[in-house]
Amino acid sequence: MAVLVIADHDGAHLRDTTLKVITAAQKLSGDIDVLVYGEASAVAAQAAAAAGVRKVLTAESAELKADIAEAVSALIVSLAGGYDAIALPATASGKNVAPRIAAALDVSIISDVIDVVAGDTFVHPIYAGNALETVKTADAKKVLTVRPTAFAPVAATGGSAAVEAVAVPAVTLKTRFVSDEKVVSDRPELGAAKVVVSGGRALGSADEFKAVLEPLADKLGAAVGASRAAVDAGYAPNDYQVGQTGKVVAPELYIAVGISGAIQHLAGMKDSKVIVAINKDPEAPIFQVADFGLVEDYKTAVPALLKALG
Amino acid sequence: MKVLVPVKRVLDYNVKVRVKSDQTGVDLANVKMAMNPFDEIAVEEAVRLKEKGTVTEIVAVSIGVAQCEAILRTALAMGADRGLLIETDQDLEPLAVAKVLKAVVAQENPDIVLMGKQAIDGDNNATGQMLSALLDWPQATFASKVEIAGSEALVTREVDGGLQTLGVQLPAVITTDLRLNEPRYASLPNIMKAKKKPLDTRALADYGVDAAARLTVVKVTEPAKRSAGIKVDSADALIANLKTAGVL
Ligand SMILES: Cc1cc2nc3c(=O)[nH]c(=O)nc-3n(C[C@H](O)[C@H](O)[C@H](O)COP(=O)(O)OP(=O)(O)OC[C@H]3O[C@@H](n4cnc5c(N)ncnc54)[C@H](O)[C@@H]3O)c2cc1C
Ligand SMILES: Cc1cc2nc3c(=O)[nH]c(=O)nc-3n(C[C@H](O)[C@H](O)[C@H](O)COP(=O)(O)OP(=O)(O)OC[C@H]3O[C@@H](n4cnc5c(N)ncnc54)[C@H](O)[C@@H]3O)c2cc1C
């Protein structure tokens, strides 16, 4: 059995998520190849250095760089013959393309895998993480998306896999890339950060969101997250949303500021090691999952926290 | 231009989920069911496109038990023109749903299939992408803005790191994200009118689709519960505790 892992990267750096998907893949097989598509050259070397990788495949084109689903799935389907399983990270990019690959191969998709029980049996959350379903698949070939927070990364160094360019299949695309609007930030990425500071509707405006949360995040070297209410209201960009339908994070420390703790939000952060809630309502449901709760107005609590941190 | 909107009947998002004690699934007996929130967003978007004059007909389709009629009526009350209920007691996997929808597309010939990015029960986030693969149509998932310009849809998508805008040639599959719109509540007169709108019921078998399950559920369990911790009374106490916990 061999597994093809699809790398998560930004053209310059291999993301930690890839190393976590490799860990999940190791539960299926010792033969793991990693596909780096898009802008592959710098990242391929990093993937080759990861522990436990047999071979790194690279594929480059403008469409792959733009992550156009038709192009990416055609590429992966063209390689699928050599593998028993294809594992993608459960990121927006992975979720966009994995079901397309599965349907093209006429197999089911197993979404958001958090545990590998056996070669054909997987655990994944359903109902916003309120239930965990163990499913056994009858498909010979498996297509999975893997929830990175559920697996530890393999070592980033020590490996010496060969790198090999693969042919990019010609596809007549019915999709054209128009533009990108990416949020640039010097902060750690939400999915990878050790500390996350998240803000909710209580913050009241985009300016307040920034003014209150950024100094705290800077002090803690934290990534910034948000509730859906804060994103909907325009206080924070969409990419910040933590929850059932946003990002799933599991940092060492998660600080929720002015967030009530709706189940859809909890779905994205309840596996954090330590949860802190700052909320002026002692009855807010967030306190039911918080290790440490501070019942106070954020307007006084956050400045006091900053001061105490020195 | 014609739009097909698949709508799924799911547990209402406000209802507390209970796992059955025999570990066979989630308890859906006597709980409130509703249209999947992402599908409401899809219906709303289709209705807005119709109000703008871009779209002439909206067909809502649901695959499931007889009670799915209620959510089709909701779609009709929001502004869909016709409903199609494909009745089955079987729990279909996304691949099977996509195969049925492909057969519906062959009959209805829509220009756009506008659907939810994810159903809040299975949380698979898969059916739209699978359908577009089976149809060999372009896909634009996780849409937060949709504009139709001639034979192309310009779709802004919520992706890792921000937003991406794609132009997809029609026909295409578009899946909705939360911020595409805020769905309307159906007014009482529209709810009354919806009762008279056409709603066709078919059997799953009519479509001759291989809907066999590929997955068997071994068990459904409750996740480990997090217990509430302690309340602290000051920022200083909080920091002392975080240091003890080893996270600062
Ligand atoms: C289909 C669907 C998907 C969803 N997906 C997500 C998701 O992925 N992520 C997500 O987060 N939500 C999601 N939601 C929304 C979710 O149900 C909640 O509406 C949302 O999380 C609420 O955000 P909030 O906690 O910021 O706002 P609120 O619930 O309004 O909470 C604000 C909190 O701030 C407190 N507060 C107010 N003023 C102060 C102050 N001065 N100081 C301290 N505290 C204060 C209040 O006591 C309150 O508890 C989804 C909903 C649906 C239907
Ligand atoms: C073995 C097994 C057991 C199951 N047990 C249960 C159970 O106990 N309870 C339960 O509720 N479900 C059950 N299911 C169904 C499962 O949870 C999902 O509902 C199903 O796999 C579809 O996935 P999804 O809804 O997450 O699809 P997604 O891909 O997340 O859905 C995306 C979109 O597809 C469309 N769509 C999906 N399904 C339909 C439909 N039927 N009709 C019209 N449009 C649709 C909607 O537009 C939706 O927004 C079971 C499935 C399996 C395989």
mmCIF file with all atom_site columns, N, CA, C and O in Angstrom, chain B residues 27-61:
data_model
loop_
_atom_site.group_PDB
_atom_site.id
_atom_site.type_symbol
_atom_site.label_atom_id
_atom_site.label_alt_id
_atom_site.label_comp_id
_atom_site.label_asym_id
_atom_site.label_entity_id
_atom_site.label_seq_id
_atom_site.pdbx_PDB_ins_code
_atom_site.Cartn_x
_atom_site.Cartn_y
_atom_site.Cartn_z
_atom_site.occupancy
_atom_site.B_iso_or_equiv
_atom_site.pdbx_formal_charge
_atom_site.auth_seq_id
_atom_site.auth_comp_id
_atom_site.auth_asym_id
_atom_site.auth_atom_id
_atom_site.pdbx_PDB_model_num
ATOM 1   N N  . ASP B 1 27 ? -29.385 10.970 17.748  1.00 0.00 ? 27 ASP B N  1
ATOM 2   C CA . ASP B 1 27 ? -30.819 10.821 17.990  1.00 0.00 ? 27 ASP B CA 1
ATOM 3   C C  . ASP B 1 27 ? -31.603 11.902 17.237  1.00 0.00 ? 27 ASP B C  1
ATOM 4   O O  . ASP B 1 27 ? -31.504 13.084 17.548  1.00 0.00 ? 27 ASP B O  1
ATOM 5   N N  . LEU B 1 28 ? -32.348 11.484 16.227  1.00 0.00 ? 28 LEU B N  1
ATOM 6   C CA . LEU B 1 28 ? -33.115 12.447 15.431  1.00 0.00 ? 28 LEU B CA 1
ATOM 7   C C  . LEU B 1 28 ? -34.617 12.286 15.676  1.00 0.00 ? 28 LEU B C  1
ATOM 8   O O  . LEU B 1 28 ? -35.430 12.887 14.974  1.00 0.00 ? 28 LEU B O  1
ATOM 9   N N  . ALA B 1 29 ? -34.991 11.483 16.693  1.00 0.00 ? 29 ALA B N  1
ATOM 10  C CA . ALA B 1 29 ? -36.412 11.288 16.966  1.00 0.00 ? 29 ALA B CA 1
ATOM 11  C C  . ALA B 1 29 ? -36.961 12.501 17.701  1.00 0.00 ? 29 ALA B C  1
ATOM 12  O O  . ALA B 1 29 ? -36.364 12.974 18.668  1.00 0.00 ? 29 ALA B O  1
ATOM 13  N N  . ASN B 1 30 ? -38.061 13.025 17.198  1.00 0.00 ? 30 ASN B N  1
ATOM 14  C CA . ASN B 1 30 ? -38.745 14.151 17.849  1.00 0.00 ? 30 ASN B CA 1
ATOM 15  C C  . ASN B 1 30 ? -37.865 15.372 18.067  1.00 0.00 ? 30 ASN B C  1
ATOM 16  O O  . ASN B 1 30 ? -37.989 16.044 19.073  1.00 0.00 ? 30 ASN B O  1
ATOM 17  N N  . VAL B 1 31 ? -36.942 15.642 17.165  1.00 0.00 ? 31 VAL B N  1
ATOM 18  C CA . VAL B 1 31 ? -36.196 16.888 17.287  1.00 0.00 ? 31 VAL B CA 1
ATOM 19  C C  . VAL B 1 31 ? -36.546 17.775 16.102  1.00 0.00 ? 31 VAL B C  1
ATOM 20  O O  . VAL B 1 31 ? -37.006 17.298 15.065  1.00 0.00 ? 31 VAL B O  1
ATOM 21  N N  . LYS B 1 32 ? -36.309 19.075 16.284  1.00 0.00 ? 32 LYS B N  1
ATOM 22  C CA . LYS B 1 32 ? -36.675 20.013 15.232  1.00 0.00 ? 32 LYS B CA 1
ATOM 23  C C  . LYS B 1 32 ? -35.709 19.867 14.051  1.00 0.00 ? 32 LYS B C  1
ATOM 24  O O  . LYS B 1 32 ? -34.492 19.888 14.227  1.00 0.00 ? 32 LYS B O  1
ATOM 25  N N  . MET B 1 33 ? -36.291 19.722 12.861  1.00 0.00 ? 33 MET B N  1
ATOM 26  C CA . MET B 1 33 ? -35.479 19.646 11.659  1.00 0.00 ? 33 MET B CA 1
ATOM 27  C C  . MET B 1 33 ? -35.703 20.931 10.856  1.00 0.00 ? 33 MET B C  1
ATOM 28  O O  . MET B 1 33 ? -36.736 21.581 10.972  1.00 0.00 ? 33 MET B O  1
ATOM 29  N N  . ALA B 1 34 ? -34.742 21.274 10.035  1.00 0.00 ? 34 ALA B N  1
ATOM 30  C CA . ALA B 1 34 ? -34.853 22.516 9.273   1.00 0.00 ? 34 ALA B CA 1
ATOM 31  C C  . ALA B 1 34 ? -34.024 22.401 8.004   1.00 0.00 ? 34 ALA B C  1
ATOM 32  O O  . ALA B 1 34 ? -33.305 21.421 7.805   1.00 0.00 ? 34 ALA B O  1
ATOM 33  N N  . MET B 1 35 ? -34.126 23.430 7.160   1.00 0.00 ? 35 MET B N  1
ATOM 34  C CA . MET B 1 35 ? -33.292 23.447 5.966   1.00 0.00 ? 35 MET B CA 1
ATOM 35  C C  . MET B 1 35 ? -31.844 23.734 6.399   1.00 0.00 ? 35 MET B C  1
ATOM 36  O O  . MET B 1 35 ? -31.605 24.595 7.239   1.00 0.00 ? 35 MET B O  1
ATOM 37  N N  . ASN B 1 36 ? -30.902 23.019 5.816   1.00 0.00 ? 36 ASN B N  1
ATOM 38  C CA . ASN B 1 36 ? -29.493 23.291 6.071   1.00 0.00 ? 36 ASN B CA 1
ATOM 39  C C  . ASN B 1 36 ? -29.215 24.789 5.857   1.00 0.00 ? 36 ASN B C  1
ATOM 40  O O  . ASN B 1 36 ? -29.565 25.326 4.806   1.00 0.00 ? 36 ASN B O  1
ATOM 41  N N  . PRO B 1 37 ? -28.607 25.489 6.855   1.00 0.00 ? 37 PRO B N  1
ATOM 42  C CA . PRO B 1 37 ? -28.415 26.942 6.725   1.00 0.00 ? 37 PRO B CA 1
ATOM 43  C C  . PRO B 1 37 ? -27.698 27.367 5.436   1.00 0.00 ? 37 PRO B C  1
ATOM 44  O O  . PRO B 1 37 ? -28.028 28.402 4.855   1.00 0.00 ? 37 PRO B O  1
ATOM 45  N N  . PHE B 1 38 ? -26.737 26.590 4.991   1.00 0.00 ? 38 PHE B N  1
ATOM 46  C CA . PHE B 1 38 ? -26.029 26.970 3.760   1.00 0.00 ? 38 PHE B CA 1
ATOM 47  C C  . PHE B 1 38 ? -26.942 26.874 2.537   1.00 0.00 ? 38 PHE B C  1
ATOM 48  O O  . PHE B 1 38 ? -26.751 27.584 1.546   1.00 0.00 ? 38 PHE B O  1
ATOM 49  N N  . ASP B 1 39 ? -27.944 25.997 2.611   1.00 0.00 ? 39 ASP B N  1
ATOM 50  C CA . ASP B 1 39 ? -28.877 25.850 1.500   1.00 0.00 ? 39 ASP B CA 1
ATOM 51  C C  . ASP B 1 39 ? -29.879 27.007 1.473   1.00 0.00 ? 39 ASP B C  1
ATOM 52  O O  . ASP B 1 39 ? -30.316 27.443 0.413   1.00 0.00 ? 39 ASP B O  1
ATOM 53  N N  . GLU B 1 40 ? -30.207 27.529 2.671   1.00 0.00 ? 40 GLU B N  1
ATOM 54  C CA . GLU B 1 40 ? -31.046 28.737 2.718   1.00 0.00 ? 40 GLU B CA 1
ATOM 55  C C  . GLU B 1 40 ? -30.330 29.870 2.012   1.00 0.00 ? 40 GLU B C  1
ATOM 56  O O  . GLU B 1 40 ? -30.940 30.658 1.290   1.00 0.00 ? 40 GLU B O  1
ATOM 57  N N  . ILE B 1 41 ? -29.010 29.943 2.241   1.00 0.00 ? 41 ILE B N  1
ATOM 58  C CA . ILE B 1 41 ? -28.216 30.984 1.594   1.00 0.00 ? 41 ILE B CA 1
ATOM 59  C C  . ILE B 1 41 ? -28.242 30.780 0.072   1.00 0.00 ? 41 ILE B C  1
ATOM 60  O O  . ILE B 1 41 ? -28.334 31.739 -0.694  1.00 0.00 ? 41 ILE B O  1
ATOM 61  N N  . ALA B 1 42 ? -28.202 29.529 -0.355  1.00 0.00 ? 42 ALA B N  1
ATOM 62  C CA . ALA B 1 42 ? -28.233 29.229 -1.797  1.00 0.00 ? 42 ALA B CA 1
ATOM 63  C C  . ALA B 1 42 ? -29.586 29.615 -2.402  1.00 0.00 ? 42 ALA B C  1
ATOM 64  O O  . ALA B 1 42 ? -29.645 30.213 -3.489  1.00 0.00 ? 42 ALA B O  1
ATOM 65  N N  . VAL B 1 43 ? -30.665 29.301 -1.687  1.00 0.00 ? 43 VAL B N  1
ATOM 66  C CA . VAL B 1 43 ? -31.995 29.676 -2.190  1.00 0.00 ? 43 VAL B CA 1
ATOM 67  C C  . VAL B 1 43 ? -32.082 31.204 -2.287  1.00 0.00 ? 43 VAL B C  1
ATOM 68  O O  . VAL B 1 43 ? -32.516 31.760 -3.299  1.00 0.00 ? 43 VAL B O  1
ATOM 69  N N  . GLU B 1 44 ? -31.634 31.876 -1.224  1.00 0.00 ? 44 GLU B N  1
ATOM 70  C CA . GLU B 1 44 ? -31.692 33.339 -1.202  1.00 0.00 ? 44 GLU B CA 1
ATOM 71  C C  . GLU B 1 44 ? -30.938 33.932 -2.396  1.00 0.00 ? 44 GLU B C  1
ATOM 72  O O  . GLU B 1 44 ? -31.427 34.835 -3.068  1.00 0.00 ? 44 GLU B O  1
ATOM 73  N N  . GLU B 1 45 ? -29.753 33.387 -2.665  1.00 0.00 ? 45 GLU B N  1
ATOM 74  C CA . GLU B 1 45 ? -28.953 33.930 -3.771  1.00 0.00 ? 45 GLU B CA 1
ATOM 75  C C  . GLU B 1 45 ? -29.677 33.731 -5.103  1.00 0.00 ? 45 GLU B C  1
ATOM 76  O O  . GLU B 1 45 ? -29.692 34.623 -5.958  1.00 0.00 ? 45 GLU B O  1
ATOM 77  N N  . ALA B 1 46 ? -30.273 32.559 -5.265  1.00 0.00 ? 46 ALA B N  1
ATOM 78  C CA . ALA B 1 46 ? -31.009 32.289 -6.502  1.00 0.00 ? 46 ALA B CA 1
ATOM 79  C C  . ALA B 1 46 ? -32.176 33.266 -6.640  1.00 0.00 ? 46 ALA B C  1
ATOM 80  O O  . ALA B 1 46 ? -32.428 33.805 -7.731  1.00 0.00 ? 46 ALA B O  1
ATOM 81  N N  . VAL B 1 47 ? -32.869 33.513 -5.534  1.00 0.00 ? 47 VAL B N  1
ATOM 82  C CA . VAL B 1 47 ? -34.021 34.429 -5.580  1.00 0.00 ? 47 VAL B CA 1
ATOM 83  C C  . VAL B 1 47 ? -33.554 35.848 -5.919  1.00 0.00 ? 47 VAL B C  1
ATOM 84  O O  . VAL B 1 47 ? -34.169 36.551 -6.711  1.00 0.00 ? 47 VAL B O  1
ATOM 85  N N  . ARG B 1 48 ? -32.420 36.241 -5.334  1.00 0.00 ? 48 ARG B N  1
ATOM 86  C CA . ARG B 1 48 ? -31.900 37.579 -5.659  1.00 0.00 ? 48 ARG B CA 1
ATOM 87  C C  . ARG B 1 48 ? -31.536 37.687 -7.136  1.00 0.00 ? 48 ARG B C  1
ATOM 88  O O  . ARG B 1 48 ? -31.750 38.725 -7.769  1.00 0.00 ? 48 ARG B O  1
ATOM 89  N N  . LEU B 1 49 ? -30.960 36.612 -7.687  1.00 0.00 ? 49 LEU B N  1
ATOM 90  C CA . LEU B 1 49 ? -30.618 36.636 -9.122  1.00 0.00 ? 49 LEU B CA 1
ATOM 91  C C  . LEU B 1 49 ? -31.889 36.716 -9.958  1.00 0.00 ? 49 LEU B C  1
ATOM 92  O O  . LEU B 1 49 ? -31.913 37.333 -11.025 1.00 0.00 ? 49 LEU B O  1
ATOM 93  N N  . LYS B 1 50 ? -32.950 36.111 -9.459  1.00 0.00 ? 50 LYS B N  1
ATOM 94  C CA . LYS B 1 50 ? -34.222 36.191 -10.194 1.00 0.00 ? 50 LYS B CA 1
ATOM 95  C C  . LYS B 1 50 ? -34.790 37.607 -10.091 1.00 0.00 ? 50 LYS B C  1
ATOM 96  O O  . LYS B 1 50 ? -35.273 38.163 -11.081 1.00 0.00 ? 50 LYS B O  1
ATOM 97  N N  . GLU B 1 51 ? -34.687 38.187 -8.914  1.00 0.00 ? 51 GLU B N  1
ATOM 98  C CA . GLU B 1 51 ? -35.199 39.555 -8.737  1.00 0.00 ? 51 GLU B CA 1
ATOM 99  C C  . GLU B 1 51 ? -34.446 40.554 -9.609  1.00 0.00 ? 51 GLU B C  1
ATOM 100 O O  . GLU B 1 51 ? -34.998 41.554 -10.049 1.00 0.00 ? 51 GLU B O  1
ATOM 101 N N  . LYS B 1 52 ? -33.165 40.258 -9.850  1.00 0.00 ? 52 LYS B N  1
ATOM 102 C CA . LYS B 1 52 ? -32.363 41.125 -10.735 1.00 0.00 ? 52 LYS B CA 1
ATOM 103 C C  . LYS B 1 52 ? -32.683 40.892 -12.197 1.00 0.00 ? 52 LYS B C  1
ATOM 104 O O  . LYS B 1 52 ? -32.164 41.588 -13.073 1.00 0.00 ? 52 LYS B O  1
ATOM 105 N N  . GLY B 1 53 ? -33.418 39.829 -12.489 1.00 0.00 ? 53 GLY B N  1
ATOM 106 C CA . GLY B 1 53 ? -33.762 39.543 -13.876 1.00 0.00 ? 53 GLY B CA 1
ATOM 107 C C  . GLY B 1 53 ? -32.783 38.622 -14.580 1.00 0.00 ? 53 GLY B C  1
ATOM 108 O O  . GLY B 1 53 ? -32.931 38.326 -15.765 1.00 0.00 ? 53 GLY B O  1
ATOM 109 N N  . THR B 1 54 ? -31.746 38.171 -13.856 1.00 0.00 ? 54 THR B N  1
ATOM 110 C CA . THR B 1 54 ? -30.752 37.289 -14.479 1.00 0.00 ? 54 THR B CA 1
ATOM 111 C C  . THR B 1 54 ? -31.302 35.879 -14.620 1.00 0.00 ? 54 THR B C  1
ATOM 112 O O  . THR B 1 54 ? -30.994 35.171 -15.583 1.00 0.00 ? 54 THR B O  1
ATOM 113 N N  . VAL B 1 55 ? -32.073 35.476 -13.624 1.00 0.00 ? 55 VAL B N  1
ATOM 114 C CA . VAL B 1 55 ? -32.574 34.110 -13.575 1.00 0.00 ? 55 VAL B CA 1
ATOM 115 C C  . VAL B 1 55 ? -34.069 34.119 -13.828 1.00 0.00 ? 55 VAL B C  1
ATOM 116 O O  . VAL B 1 55 ? -34.780 35.017 -13.362 1.00 0.00 ? 55 VAL B O  1
ATOM 117 N N  . THR B 1 56 ? -34.539 33.118 -14.572 1.00 0.00 ? 56 THR B N  1
ATOM 118 C CA . THR B 1 56 ? -35.978 33.064 -14.855 1.00 0.00 ? 56 THR B CA 1
ATOM 119 C C  . THR B 1 56 ? -36.677 31.953 -14.079 1.00 0.00 ? 56 THR B C  1
ATOM 120 O O  . THR B 1 56 ? -37.864 32.054 -13.792 1.00 0.00 ? 56 THR B O  1
ATOM 121 N N  . GLU B 1 57 ? -35.952 30.893 -13.760 1.00 0.00 ? 57 GLU B N  1
ATOM 122 C CA . GLU B 1 57 ? -36.615 29.801 -13.054 1.00 0.00 ? 57 GLU B CA 1
ATOM 123 C C  . GLU B 1 57 ? -35.707 29.180 -11.998 1.00 0.00 ? 57 GLU B C  1
ATOM 124 O O  . GLU B 1 57 ? -34.525 28.943 -12.240 1.00 0.00 ? 57 GLU B O  1
ATOM 125 N N  . ILE B 1 58 ? -36.308 28.915 -10.832 1.00 0.00 ? 58 ILE B N  1
ATOM 126 C CA . ILE B 1 58 ? -35.554 28.280 -9.736  1.00 0.00 ? 58 ILE B CA 1
ATOM 127 C C  . ILE B 1 58 ? -36.247 26.973 -9.354  1.00 0.00 ? 58 ILE B C  1
ATOM 128 O O  . ILE B 1 58 ? -37.423 26.972 -8.990  1.00 0.00 ? 58 ILE B O  1
ATOM 129 N N  . VAL B 1 59 ? -35.497 25.880 -9.462  1.00 0.00 ? 59 VAL B N  1
ATOM 130 C CA . VAL B 1 59 ? -36.041 24.582 -9.068  1.00 0.00 ? 59 VAL B CA 1
ATOM 131 C C  . VAL B 1 59 ? -35.287 24.114 -7.827  1.00 0.00 ? 59 VAL B C  1
ATOM 132 O O  . VAL B 1 59 ? -34.057 24.055 -7.829  1.00 0.00 ? 59 VAL B O  1
ATOM 133 N N  . ALA B 1 60 ? -36.036 23.824 -6.760  1.00 0.00 ? 60 ALA B N  1
ATOM 134 C CA . ALA B 1 60 ? -35.411 23.304 -5.539  1.00 0.00 ? 60 ALA B CA 1
ATOM 135 C C  . ALA B 1 60 ? -35.600 21.796 -5.508  1.00 0.00 ? 60 ALA B C  1
ATOM 136 O O  . ALA B 1 60 ? -36.677 21.294 -5.811  1.00 0.00 ? 60 ALA B O  1
ATOM 137 N N  . VAL B 1 61 ? -34.545 21.084 -5.156  1.00 0.00 ? 61 VAL B N  1
ATOM 138 C CA . VAL B 1 61 ? -34.634 19.619 -5.117  1.00 0.00 ? 61 VAL B CA 1
ATOM 139 C C  . VAL B 1 61 ? -34.113 19.111 -3.776  1.00 0.00 ? 61 VAL B C  1
ATOM 140 O O  . VAL B 1 61 ? -33.123 19.602 -3.258  1.00 0.00 ? 61 VAL B O  1
#
